[in-house]
PDB file of C-alpha atoms in Angstrom:
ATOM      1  CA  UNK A 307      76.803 106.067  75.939  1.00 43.00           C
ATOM      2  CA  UNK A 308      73.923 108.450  77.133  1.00 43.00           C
ATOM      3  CA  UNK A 309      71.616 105.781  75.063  1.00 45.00           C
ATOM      4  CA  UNK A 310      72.698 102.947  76.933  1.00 47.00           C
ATOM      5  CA  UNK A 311      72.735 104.511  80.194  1.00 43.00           C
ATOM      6  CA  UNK A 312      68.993 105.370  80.234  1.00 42.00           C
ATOM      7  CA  UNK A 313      68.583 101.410  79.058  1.00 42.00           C
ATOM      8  CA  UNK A 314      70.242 100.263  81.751  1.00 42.00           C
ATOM      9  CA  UNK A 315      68.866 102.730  84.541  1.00 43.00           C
ATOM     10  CA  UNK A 316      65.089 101.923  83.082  1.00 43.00           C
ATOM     11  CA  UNK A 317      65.618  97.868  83.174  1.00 44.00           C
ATOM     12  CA  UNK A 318      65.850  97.384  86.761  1.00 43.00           C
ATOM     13  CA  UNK A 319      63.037  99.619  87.405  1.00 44.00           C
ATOM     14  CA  UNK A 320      60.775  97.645  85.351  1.00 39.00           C
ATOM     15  CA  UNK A 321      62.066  94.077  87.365  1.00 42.00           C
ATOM     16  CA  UNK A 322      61.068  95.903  90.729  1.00 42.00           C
ATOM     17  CA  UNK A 323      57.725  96.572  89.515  1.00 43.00           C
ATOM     18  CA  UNK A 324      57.317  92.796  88.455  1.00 43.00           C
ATOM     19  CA  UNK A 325      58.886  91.673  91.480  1.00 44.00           C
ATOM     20  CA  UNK A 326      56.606  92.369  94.094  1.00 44.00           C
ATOM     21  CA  UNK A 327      53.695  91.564  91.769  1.00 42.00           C
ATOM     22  CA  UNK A 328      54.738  88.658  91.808  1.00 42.00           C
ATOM     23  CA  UNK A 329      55.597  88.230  95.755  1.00 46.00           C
ATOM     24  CA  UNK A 330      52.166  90.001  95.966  1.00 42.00           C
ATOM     25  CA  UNK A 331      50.357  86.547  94.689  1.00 44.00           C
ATOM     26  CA  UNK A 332      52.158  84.898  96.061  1.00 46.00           C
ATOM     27  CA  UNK A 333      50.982  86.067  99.660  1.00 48.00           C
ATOM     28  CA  UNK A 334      47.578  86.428  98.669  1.00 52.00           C
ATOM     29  CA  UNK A 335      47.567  82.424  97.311  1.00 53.00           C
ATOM     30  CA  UNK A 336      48.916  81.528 100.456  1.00 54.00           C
ATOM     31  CA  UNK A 337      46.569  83.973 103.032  1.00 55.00           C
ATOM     32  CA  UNK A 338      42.822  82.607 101.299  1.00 59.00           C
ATOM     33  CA  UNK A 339      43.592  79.460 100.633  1.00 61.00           C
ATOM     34  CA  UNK A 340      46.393  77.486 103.591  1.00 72.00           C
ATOM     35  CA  UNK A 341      45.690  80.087 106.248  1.00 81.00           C
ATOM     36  CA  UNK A 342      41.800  79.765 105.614  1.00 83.00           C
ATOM     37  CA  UNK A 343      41.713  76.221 105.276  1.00 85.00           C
ATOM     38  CA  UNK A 344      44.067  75.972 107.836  1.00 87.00           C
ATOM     39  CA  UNK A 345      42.071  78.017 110.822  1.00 90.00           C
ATOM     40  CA  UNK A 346      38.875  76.529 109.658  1.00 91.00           C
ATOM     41  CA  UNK A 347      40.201  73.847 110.548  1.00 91.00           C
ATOM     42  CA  UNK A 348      41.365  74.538 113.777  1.00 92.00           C
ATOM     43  CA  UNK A 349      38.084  75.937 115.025  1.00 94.00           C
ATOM     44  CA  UNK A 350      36.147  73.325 113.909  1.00 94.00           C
ATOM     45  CA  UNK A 351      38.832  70.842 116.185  1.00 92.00           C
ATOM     46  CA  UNK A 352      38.486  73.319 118.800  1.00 93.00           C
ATOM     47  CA  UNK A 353      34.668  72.694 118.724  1.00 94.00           C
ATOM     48  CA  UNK A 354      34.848  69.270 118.730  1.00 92.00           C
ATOM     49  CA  UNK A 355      37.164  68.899 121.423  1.00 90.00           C
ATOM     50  CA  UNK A 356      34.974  71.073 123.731  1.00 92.00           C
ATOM     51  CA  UNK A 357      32.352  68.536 122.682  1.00 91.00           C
ATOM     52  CA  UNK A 358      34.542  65.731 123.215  1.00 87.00           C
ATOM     53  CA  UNK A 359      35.929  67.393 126.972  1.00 86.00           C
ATOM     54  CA  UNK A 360      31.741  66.723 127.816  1.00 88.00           C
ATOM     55  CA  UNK A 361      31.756  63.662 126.132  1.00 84.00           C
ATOM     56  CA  UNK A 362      29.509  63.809 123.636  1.00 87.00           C
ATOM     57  CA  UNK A 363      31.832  63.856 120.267  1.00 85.00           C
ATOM     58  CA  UNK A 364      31.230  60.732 117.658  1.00 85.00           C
ATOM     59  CA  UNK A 365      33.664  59.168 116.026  1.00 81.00           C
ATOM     60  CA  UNK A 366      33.833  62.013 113.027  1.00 87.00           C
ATOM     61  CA  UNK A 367      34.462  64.639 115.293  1.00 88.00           C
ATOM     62  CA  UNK A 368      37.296  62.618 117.344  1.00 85.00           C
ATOM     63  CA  UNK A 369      38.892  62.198 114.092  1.00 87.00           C
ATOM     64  CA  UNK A 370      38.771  65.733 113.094  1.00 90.00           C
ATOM     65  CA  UNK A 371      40.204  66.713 116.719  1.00 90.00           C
ATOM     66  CA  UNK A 372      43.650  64.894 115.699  1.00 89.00           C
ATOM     67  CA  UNK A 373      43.300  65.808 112.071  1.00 92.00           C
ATOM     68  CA  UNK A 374      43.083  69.495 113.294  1.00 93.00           C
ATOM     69  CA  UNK A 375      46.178  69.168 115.589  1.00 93.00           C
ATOM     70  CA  UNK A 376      48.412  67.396 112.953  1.00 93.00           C
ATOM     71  CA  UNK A 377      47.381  69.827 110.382  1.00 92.00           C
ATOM     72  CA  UNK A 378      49.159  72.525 112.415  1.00 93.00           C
ATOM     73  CA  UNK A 379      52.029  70.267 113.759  1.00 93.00           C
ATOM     74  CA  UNK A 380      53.249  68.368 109.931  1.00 92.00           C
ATOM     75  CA  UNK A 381      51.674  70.918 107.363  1.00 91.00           C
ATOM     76  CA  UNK A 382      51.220  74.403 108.379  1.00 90.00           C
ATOM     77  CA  UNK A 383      54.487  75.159 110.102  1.00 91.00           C
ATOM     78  CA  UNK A 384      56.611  74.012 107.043  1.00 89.00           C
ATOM     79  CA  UNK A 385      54.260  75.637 104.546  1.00 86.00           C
ATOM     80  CA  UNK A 386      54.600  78.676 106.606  1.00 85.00           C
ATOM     81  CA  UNK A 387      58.112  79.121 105.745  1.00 85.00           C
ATOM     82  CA  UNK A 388      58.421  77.340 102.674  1.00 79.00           C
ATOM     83  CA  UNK A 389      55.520  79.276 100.895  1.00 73.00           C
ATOM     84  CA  UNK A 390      55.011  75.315  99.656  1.00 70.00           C
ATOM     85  CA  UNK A 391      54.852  71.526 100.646  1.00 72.00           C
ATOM     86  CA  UNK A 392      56.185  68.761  99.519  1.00 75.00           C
ATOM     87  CA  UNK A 393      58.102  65.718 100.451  1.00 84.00           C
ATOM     88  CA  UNK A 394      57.948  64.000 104.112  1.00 90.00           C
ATOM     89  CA  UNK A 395      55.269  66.760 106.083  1.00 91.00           C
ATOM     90  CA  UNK A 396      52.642  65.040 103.640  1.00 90.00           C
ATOM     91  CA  UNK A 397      54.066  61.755 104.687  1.00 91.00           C
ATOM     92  CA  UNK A 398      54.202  62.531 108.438  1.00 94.00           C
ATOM     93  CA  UNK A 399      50.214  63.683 108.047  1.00 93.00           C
ATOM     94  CA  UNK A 400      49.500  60.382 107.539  1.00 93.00           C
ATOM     95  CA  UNK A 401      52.153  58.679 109.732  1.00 94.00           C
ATOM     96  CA  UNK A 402      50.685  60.566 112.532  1.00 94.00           C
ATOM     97  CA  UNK A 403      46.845  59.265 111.929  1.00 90.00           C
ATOM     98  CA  UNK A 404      48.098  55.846 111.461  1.00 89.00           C
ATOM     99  CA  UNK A 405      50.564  55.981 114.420  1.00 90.00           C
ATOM    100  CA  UNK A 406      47.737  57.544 116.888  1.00 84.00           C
ATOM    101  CA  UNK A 407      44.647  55.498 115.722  1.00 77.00           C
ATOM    102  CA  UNK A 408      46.810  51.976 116.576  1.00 70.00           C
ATOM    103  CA  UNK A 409      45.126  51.972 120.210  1.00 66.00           C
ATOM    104  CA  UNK A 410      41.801  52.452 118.468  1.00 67.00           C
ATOM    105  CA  UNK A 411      42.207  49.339 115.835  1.00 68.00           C
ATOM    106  CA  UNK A 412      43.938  47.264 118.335  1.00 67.00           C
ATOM    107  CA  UNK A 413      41.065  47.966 120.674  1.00 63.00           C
ATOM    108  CA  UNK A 414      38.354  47.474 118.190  1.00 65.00           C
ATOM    109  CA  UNK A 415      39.739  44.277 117.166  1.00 66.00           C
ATOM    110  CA  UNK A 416      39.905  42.860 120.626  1.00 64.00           C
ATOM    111  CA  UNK A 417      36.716  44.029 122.325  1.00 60.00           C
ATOM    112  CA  UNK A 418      34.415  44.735 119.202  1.00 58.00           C
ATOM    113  CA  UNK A 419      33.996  48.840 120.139  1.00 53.00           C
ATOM    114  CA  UNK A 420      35.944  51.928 120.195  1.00 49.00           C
ATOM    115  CA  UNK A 421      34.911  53.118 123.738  1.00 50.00           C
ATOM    116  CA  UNK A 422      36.864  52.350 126.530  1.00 52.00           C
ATOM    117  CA  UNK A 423      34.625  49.919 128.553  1.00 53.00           C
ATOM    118  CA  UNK A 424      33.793  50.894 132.656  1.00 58.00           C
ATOM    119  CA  UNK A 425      37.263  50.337 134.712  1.00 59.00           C
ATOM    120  CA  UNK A 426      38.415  51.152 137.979  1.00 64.00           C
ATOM    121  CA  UNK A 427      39.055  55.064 138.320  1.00 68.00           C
ATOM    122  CA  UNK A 428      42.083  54.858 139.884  1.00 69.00           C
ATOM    123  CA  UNK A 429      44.095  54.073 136.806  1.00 69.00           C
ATOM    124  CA  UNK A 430      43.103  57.036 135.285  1.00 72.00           C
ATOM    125  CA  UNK A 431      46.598  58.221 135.303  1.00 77.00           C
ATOM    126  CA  UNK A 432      47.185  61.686 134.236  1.00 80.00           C
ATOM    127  CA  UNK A 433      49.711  64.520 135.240  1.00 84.00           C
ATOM    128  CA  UNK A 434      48.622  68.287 136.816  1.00 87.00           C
ATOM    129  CA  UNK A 435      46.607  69.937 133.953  1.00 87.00           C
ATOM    130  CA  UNK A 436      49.235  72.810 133.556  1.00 90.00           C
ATOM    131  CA  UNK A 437      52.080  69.906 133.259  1.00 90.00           C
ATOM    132  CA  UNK A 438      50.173  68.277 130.209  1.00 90.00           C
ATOM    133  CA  UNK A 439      49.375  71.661 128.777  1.00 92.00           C
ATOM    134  CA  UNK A 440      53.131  72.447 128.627  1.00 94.00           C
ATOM    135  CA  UNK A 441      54.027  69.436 126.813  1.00 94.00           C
ATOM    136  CA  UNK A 442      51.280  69.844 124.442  1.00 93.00           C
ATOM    137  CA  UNK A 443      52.794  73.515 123.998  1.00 95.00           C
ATOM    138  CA  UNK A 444      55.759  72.315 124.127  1.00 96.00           C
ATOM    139  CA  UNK A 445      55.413  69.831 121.054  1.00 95.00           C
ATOM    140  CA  UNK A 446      54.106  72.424 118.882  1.00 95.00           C
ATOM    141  CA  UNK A 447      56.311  74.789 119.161  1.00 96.00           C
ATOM    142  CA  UNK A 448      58.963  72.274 118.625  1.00 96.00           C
ATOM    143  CA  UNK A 449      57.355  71.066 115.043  1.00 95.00           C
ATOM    144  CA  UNK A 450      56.835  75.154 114.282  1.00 94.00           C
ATOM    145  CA  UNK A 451      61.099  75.409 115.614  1.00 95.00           C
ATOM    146  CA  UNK A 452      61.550  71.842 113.179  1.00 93.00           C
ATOM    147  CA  UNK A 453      60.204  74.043 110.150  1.00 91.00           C
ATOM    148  CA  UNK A 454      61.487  77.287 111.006  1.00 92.00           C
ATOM    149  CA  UNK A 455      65.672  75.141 111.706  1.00 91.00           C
ATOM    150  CA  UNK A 456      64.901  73.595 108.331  1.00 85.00           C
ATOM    151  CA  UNK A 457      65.808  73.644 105.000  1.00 79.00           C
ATOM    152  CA  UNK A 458      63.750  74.715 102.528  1.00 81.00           C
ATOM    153  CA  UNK A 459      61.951  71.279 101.445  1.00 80.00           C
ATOM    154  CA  UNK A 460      63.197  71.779  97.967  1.00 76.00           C
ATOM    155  CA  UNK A 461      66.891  70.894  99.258  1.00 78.00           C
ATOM    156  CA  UNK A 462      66.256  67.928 100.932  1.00 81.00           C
ATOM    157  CA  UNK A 463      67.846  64.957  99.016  1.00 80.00           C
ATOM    158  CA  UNK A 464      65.688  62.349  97.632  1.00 77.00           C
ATOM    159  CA  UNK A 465      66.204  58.439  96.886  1.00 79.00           C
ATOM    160  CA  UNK A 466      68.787  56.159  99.088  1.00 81.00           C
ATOM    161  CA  UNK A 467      69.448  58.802 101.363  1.00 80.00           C
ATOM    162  CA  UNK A 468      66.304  58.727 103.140  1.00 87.00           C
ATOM    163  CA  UNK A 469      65.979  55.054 103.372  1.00 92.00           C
ATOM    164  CA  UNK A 470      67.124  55.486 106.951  1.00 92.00           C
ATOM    165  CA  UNK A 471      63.918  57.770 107.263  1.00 93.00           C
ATOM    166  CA  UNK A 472      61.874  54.886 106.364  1.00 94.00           C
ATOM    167  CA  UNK A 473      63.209  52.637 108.378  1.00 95.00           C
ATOM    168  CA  UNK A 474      62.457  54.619 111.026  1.00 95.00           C
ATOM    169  CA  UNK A 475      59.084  55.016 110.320  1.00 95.00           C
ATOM    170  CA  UNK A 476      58.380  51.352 110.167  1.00 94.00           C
ATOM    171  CA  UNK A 477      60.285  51.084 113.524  1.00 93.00           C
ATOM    172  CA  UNK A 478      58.157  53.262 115.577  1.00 93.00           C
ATOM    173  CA  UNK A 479      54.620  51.695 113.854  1.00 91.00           C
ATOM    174  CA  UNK A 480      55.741  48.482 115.095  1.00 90.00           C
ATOM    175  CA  UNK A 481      56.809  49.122 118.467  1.00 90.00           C
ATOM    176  CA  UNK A 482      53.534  51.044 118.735  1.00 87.00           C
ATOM    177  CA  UNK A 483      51.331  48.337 117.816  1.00 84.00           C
ATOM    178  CA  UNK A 484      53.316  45.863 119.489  1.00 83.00           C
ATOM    179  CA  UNK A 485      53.337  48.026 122.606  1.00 83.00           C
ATOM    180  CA  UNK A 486      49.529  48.487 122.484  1.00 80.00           C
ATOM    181  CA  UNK A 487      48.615  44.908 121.348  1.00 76.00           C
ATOM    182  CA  UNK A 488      50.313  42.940 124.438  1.00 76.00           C
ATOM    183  CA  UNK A 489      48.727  45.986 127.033  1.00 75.00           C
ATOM    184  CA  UNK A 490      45.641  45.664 125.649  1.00 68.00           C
ATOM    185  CA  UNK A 491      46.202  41.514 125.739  1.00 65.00           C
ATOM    186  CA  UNK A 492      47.323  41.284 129.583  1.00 61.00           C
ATOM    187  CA  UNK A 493      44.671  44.141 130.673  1.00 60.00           C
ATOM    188  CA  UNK A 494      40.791  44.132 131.493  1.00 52.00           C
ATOM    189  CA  UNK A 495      38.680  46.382 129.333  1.00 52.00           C
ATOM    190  CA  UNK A 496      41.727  47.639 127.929  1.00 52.00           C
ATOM    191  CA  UNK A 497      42.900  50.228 130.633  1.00 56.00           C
ATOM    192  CA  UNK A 498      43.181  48.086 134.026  1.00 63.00           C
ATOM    193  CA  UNK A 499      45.925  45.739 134.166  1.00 66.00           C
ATOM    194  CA  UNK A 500      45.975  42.518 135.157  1.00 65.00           C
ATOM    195  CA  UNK A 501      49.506  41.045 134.946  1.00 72.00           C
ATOM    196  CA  UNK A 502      53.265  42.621 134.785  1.00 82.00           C
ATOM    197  CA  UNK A 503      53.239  43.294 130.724  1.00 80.00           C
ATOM    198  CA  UNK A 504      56.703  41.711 130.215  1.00 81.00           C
ATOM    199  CA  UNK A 505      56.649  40.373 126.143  1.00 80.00           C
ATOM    200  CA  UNK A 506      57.502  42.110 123.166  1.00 82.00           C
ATOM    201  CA  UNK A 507      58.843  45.991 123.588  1.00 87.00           C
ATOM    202  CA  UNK A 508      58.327  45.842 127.146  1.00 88.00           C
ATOM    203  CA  UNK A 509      61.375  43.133 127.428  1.00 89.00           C
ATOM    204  CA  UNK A 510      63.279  46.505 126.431  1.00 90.00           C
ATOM    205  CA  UNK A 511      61.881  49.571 128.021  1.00 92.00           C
ATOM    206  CA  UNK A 512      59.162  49.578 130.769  1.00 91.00           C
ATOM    207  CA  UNK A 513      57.234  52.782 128.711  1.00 91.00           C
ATOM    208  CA  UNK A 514      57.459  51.337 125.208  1.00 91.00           C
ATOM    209  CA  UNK A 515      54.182  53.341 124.102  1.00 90.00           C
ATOM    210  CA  UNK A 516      55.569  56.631 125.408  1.00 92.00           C
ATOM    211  CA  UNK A 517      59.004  55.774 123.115  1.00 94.00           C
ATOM    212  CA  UNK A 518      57.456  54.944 120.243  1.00 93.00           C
ATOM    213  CA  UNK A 519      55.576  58.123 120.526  1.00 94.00           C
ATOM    214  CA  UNK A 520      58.929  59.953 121.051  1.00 95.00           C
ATOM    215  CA  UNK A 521      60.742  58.077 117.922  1.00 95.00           C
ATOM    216  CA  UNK A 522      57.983  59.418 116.490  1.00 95.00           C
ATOM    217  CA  UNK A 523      58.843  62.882 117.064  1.00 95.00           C
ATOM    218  CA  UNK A 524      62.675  62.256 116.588  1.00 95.00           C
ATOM    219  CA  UNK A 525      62.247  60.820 113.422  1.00 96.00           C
ATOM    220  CA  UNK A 526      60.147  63.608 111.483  1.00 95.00           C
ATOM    221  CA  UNK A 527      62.386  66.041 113.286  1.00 95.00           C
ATOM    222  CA  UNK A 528      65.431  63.911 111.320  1.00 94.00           C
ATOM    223  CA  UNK A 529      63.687  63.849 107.808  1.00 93.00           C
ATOM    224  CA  UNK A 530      63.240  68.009 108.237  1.00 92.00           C
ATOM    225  CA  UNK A 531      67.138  67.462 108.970  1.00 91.00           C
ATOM    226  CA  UNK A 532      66.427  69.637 112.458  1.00 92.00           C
ATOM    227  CA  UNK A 533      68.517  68.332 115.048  1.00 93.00           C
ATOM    228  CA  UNK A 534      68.259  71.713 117.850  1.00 95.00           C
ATOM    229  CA  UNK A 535      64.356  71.041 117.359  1.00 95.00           C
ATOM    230  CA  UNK A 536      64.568  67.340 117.753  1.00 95.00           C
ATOM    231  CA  UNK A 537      66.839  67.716 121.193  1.00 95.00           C
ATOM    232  CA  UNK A 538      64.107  70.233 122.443  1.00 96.00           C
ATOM    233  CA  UNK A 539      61.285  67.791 121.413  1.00 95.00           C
ATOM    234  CA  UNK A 540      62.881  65.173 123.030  1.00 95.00           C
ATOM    235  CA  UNK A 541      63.945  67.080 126.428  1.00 95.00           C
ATOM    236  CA  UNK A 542      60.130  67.832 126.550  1.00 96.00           C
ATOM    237  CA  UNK A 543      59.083  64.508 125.832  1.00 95.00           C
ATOM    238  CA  UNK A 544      61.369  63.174 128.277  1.00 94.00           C
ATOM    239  CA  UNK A 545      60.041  65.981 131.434  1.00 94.00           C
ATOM    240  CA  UNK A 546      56.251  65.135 130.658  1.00 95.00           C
ATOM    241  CA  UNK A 547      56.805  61.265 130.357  1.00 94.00           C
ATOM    242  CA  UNK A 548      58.727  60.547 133.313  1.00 92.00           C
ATOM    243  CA  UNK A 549      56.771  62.647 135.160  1.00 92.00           C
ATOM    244  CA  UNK A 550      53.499  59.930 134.155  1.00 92.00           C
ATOM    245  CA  UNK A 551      55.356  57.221 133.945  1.00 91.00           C
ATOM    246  CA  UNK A 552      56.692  57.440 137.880  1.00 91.00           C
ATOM    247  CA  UNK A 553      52.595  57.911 138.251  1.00 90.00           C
ATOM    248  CA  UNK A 554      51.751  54.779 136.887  1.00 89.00           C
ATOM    249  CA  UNK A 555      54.717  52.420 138.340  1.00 91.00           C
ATOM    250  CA  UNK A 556      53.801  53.959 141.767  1.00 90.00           C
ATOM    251  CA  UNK A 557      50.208  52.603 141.176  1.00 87.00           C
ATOM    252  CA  UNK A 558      51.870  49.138 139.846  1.00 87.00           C
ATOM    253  CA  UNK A 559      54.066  48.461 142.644  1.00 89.00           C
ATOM    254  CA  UNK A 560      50.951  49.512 144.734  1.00 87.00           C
ATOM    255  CA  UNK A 561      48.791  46.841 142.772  1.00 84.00           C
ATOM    256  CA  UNK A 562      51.967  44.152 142.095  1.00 85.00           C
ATOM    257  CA  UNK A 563      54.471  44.542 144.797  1.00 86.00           C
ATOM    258  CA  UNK A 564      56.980  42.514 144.138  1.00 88.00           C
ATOM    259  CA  UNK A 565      56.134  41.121 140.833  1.00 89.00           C
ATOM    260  CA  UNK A 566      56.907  44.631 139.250  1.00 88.00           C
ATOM    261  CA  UNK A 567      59.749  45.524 141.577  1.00 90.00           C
ATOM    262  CA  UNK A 568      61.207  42.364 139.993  1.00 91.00           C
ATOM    263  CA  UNK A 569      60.107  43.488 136.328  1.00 89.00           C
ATOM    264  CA  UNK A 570      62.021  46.727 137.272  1.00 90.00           C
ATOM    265  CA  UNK A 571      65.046  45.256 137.975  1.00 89.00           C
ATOM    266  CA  UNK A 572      64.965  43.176 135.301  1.00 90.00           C
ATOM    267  CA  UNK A 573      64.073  46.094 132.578  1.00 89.00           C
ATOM    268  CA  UNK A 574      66.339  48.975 134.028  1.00 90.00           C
ATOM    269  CA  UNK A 575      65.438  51.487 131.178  1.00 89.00           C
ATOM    270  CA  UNK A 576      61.922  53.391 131.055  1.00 91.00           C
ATOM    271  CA  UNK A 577      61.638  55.084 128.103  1.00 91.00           C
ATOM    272  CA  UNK A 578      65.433  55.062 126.127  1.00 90.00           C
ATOM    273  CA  UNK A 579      67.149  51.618 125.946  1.00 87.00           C
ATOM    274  CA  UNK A 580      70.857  51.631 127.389  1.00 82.00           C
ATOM    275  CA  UNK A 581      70.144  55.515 128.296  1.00 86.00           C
ATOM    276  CA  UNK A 582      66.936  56.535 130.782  1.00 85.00           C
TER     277      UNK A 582
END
C-alpha cells in the first residue's frame, strides 16, 4: 500500500510539470509568430493610411490598408481565443477583399481607372468624424465580441449545415455588385448622380450598398454562431447608416424634388426590406 501510494502521489506531479511546458509553447508559438505578424501588419496599414489621408498612397498600399483592417476583424480576434484558425475566418478574409474591392472592379470596368474622376463637392457625403469613428470602433469590437461569444472553431459543424452560410455569402456579393453596377451606370464619374437609381436592389431598399454591407456583417457573425454580437453589429450598423443615408436623400430631394419623393414612396424601406 505504502508502494502504491508514493506511485500515485509522484504521477500527477510529473503531468503538472509537462503541462505547462506544454501551455508554455504554446504561448510562445502564438506571441512571435500571429501577434508579430499580426501588429506588423497593422503599423504598416497605419502608415499607409496616413499616406493615403494626404493622398499620396498607390494602389499596393490601399490594398494593404483593408488587408490590415480585415486581418484584425476575421483572423486575429478568433485566433486570439482559439489559440488556432480554421474554418469560415479564412473564408471571411477573402469574402471581405472581394466584397470591398466590387466598387473598384465595377469602376475600373466602366471608366478605365481606379480614381474617382473630378465631381461636384457637394456629394461628398460623410457623417461628423467622431460619428464614423464610433462605427468603425464599433465594428471591431463587435468581430473581437463575435470571437470572444463563439465556439471554439473546432465545434462548429461542417457539410449541409452550413449551406445556409453559403448562400448567404453569394447573396450579399450579388446585391453588392448589383448595387454598385446600376449607381455607377445612372451616375457621372461614378459619385454624382444623374437619375433616381430605381433597377435592380434599389426596387427593394433605397440603401442597398449599405445592406449588403450589413448582411455582410450578419452573416459571418451567423457562421461564428454569435447571435448577441451580430444584434450589436447590426444596432451599430443601423445608428451610423441612417444617420448617412438621411444625408444623402436630403441632398437628393434637394437635387430631384419630386422624382425621389416619388421613389420614396414607392420604396418605403432604406436599409431592411419589410423592417426599416
Amino acid at each position: 500500500m505504502g508502494m502504491d501510494s508514493r506511485t500515485i502521489s509522484k504521477e500527477p506531479q510529473f503531468l503538472s510539470k509537462e503541462s505547462p511546458s506544454r501551455c508554455l509553447v504554446h504561448h510562445w508559438t502564438w506571441l512571435f509568430w500571429p501577434w508579430f505578424v499580426a501588429i506588423v501588419l497593422a503599423v504598416y496599414g497605419l502608415y499607409c493610411f496616413y499616406k493615403h489621408s494626404i493622398g499620396e498612397a498607390s494602389i499596393f498600399e490601399q490594398i494593404a490598408i483593408v488587408t490590415s483592417a480585415f486581418t484584425w476583424l476575421t483572423l486575429v480576434p478568433p485566433a486570439h481565443f482559439n489559440g488556432y484558425l480554421q474554418g469560415w475566418p479564412f473564408v471571411f478574409f477573402f469574402v471581405y477583399h472581394y466584397f470591398f474591392f466590387f466598387n473598384v472592379s465595377v469602376r475600373k470596368r466602366l471608366y478605365g481607372d481606379y480614381y474617382a474622376r473630378p465631381h461636384d463637392p457637394k456629394w461628398d457625403i460623410h457623417p461628423p468624424r467622431w460619428s464614423r469613428l464610433l462605427f468603425c470602433v464599433g465594428v471591431m469590437v463587435g468581430h473581437w465580441l463575435a470571437a470572444f461569444e463563439g465556439p471554439e472553431l473546432h465545434l462548429i459543424p461542417g457539410g449541409w449545415s452550413n449551406v445556409g452560410i453559403w448562400i448567404l455569402i453569394l447573396a450579399t456579393l450579388l446585391m453588392q455588385y448589383n448595387s454598385t453596377f446600376y449607381l455607377a451606370k445612372y451616375s457621372e464619374k461614378v459619385v454624382v448622380p444623374i437619375a433616381v437609381v430605381q433597377f435592380g436592389p434599389y426596387r427593394w431598399v433605397r440603401h442597398p450598398i449599405y445592406s449588403s454591407t450589413m448582411l455582410l456583417f450578419a452573416t459571418y457573425f451567423l457562421a461564428l454562431r454569435a447571435p448577441l454580437s451580430l444584434l450589436f453589429v447590426v444596432a451599430v450598423c443601423l445608428m451610423y447608416y441612417a444617420q448617412k443615408a438621411k444625408m444623402e436623400e436630403d441632398l437628393m430631394i434637394e437635387t430631384f424634388g419630386e422624382k425621389y419623393l416619388e421613389y420614396m414612396g414607392k420604396v418605403r424601406y432604406k436599409l431592411i426590406p419589410l423592417v426599416y
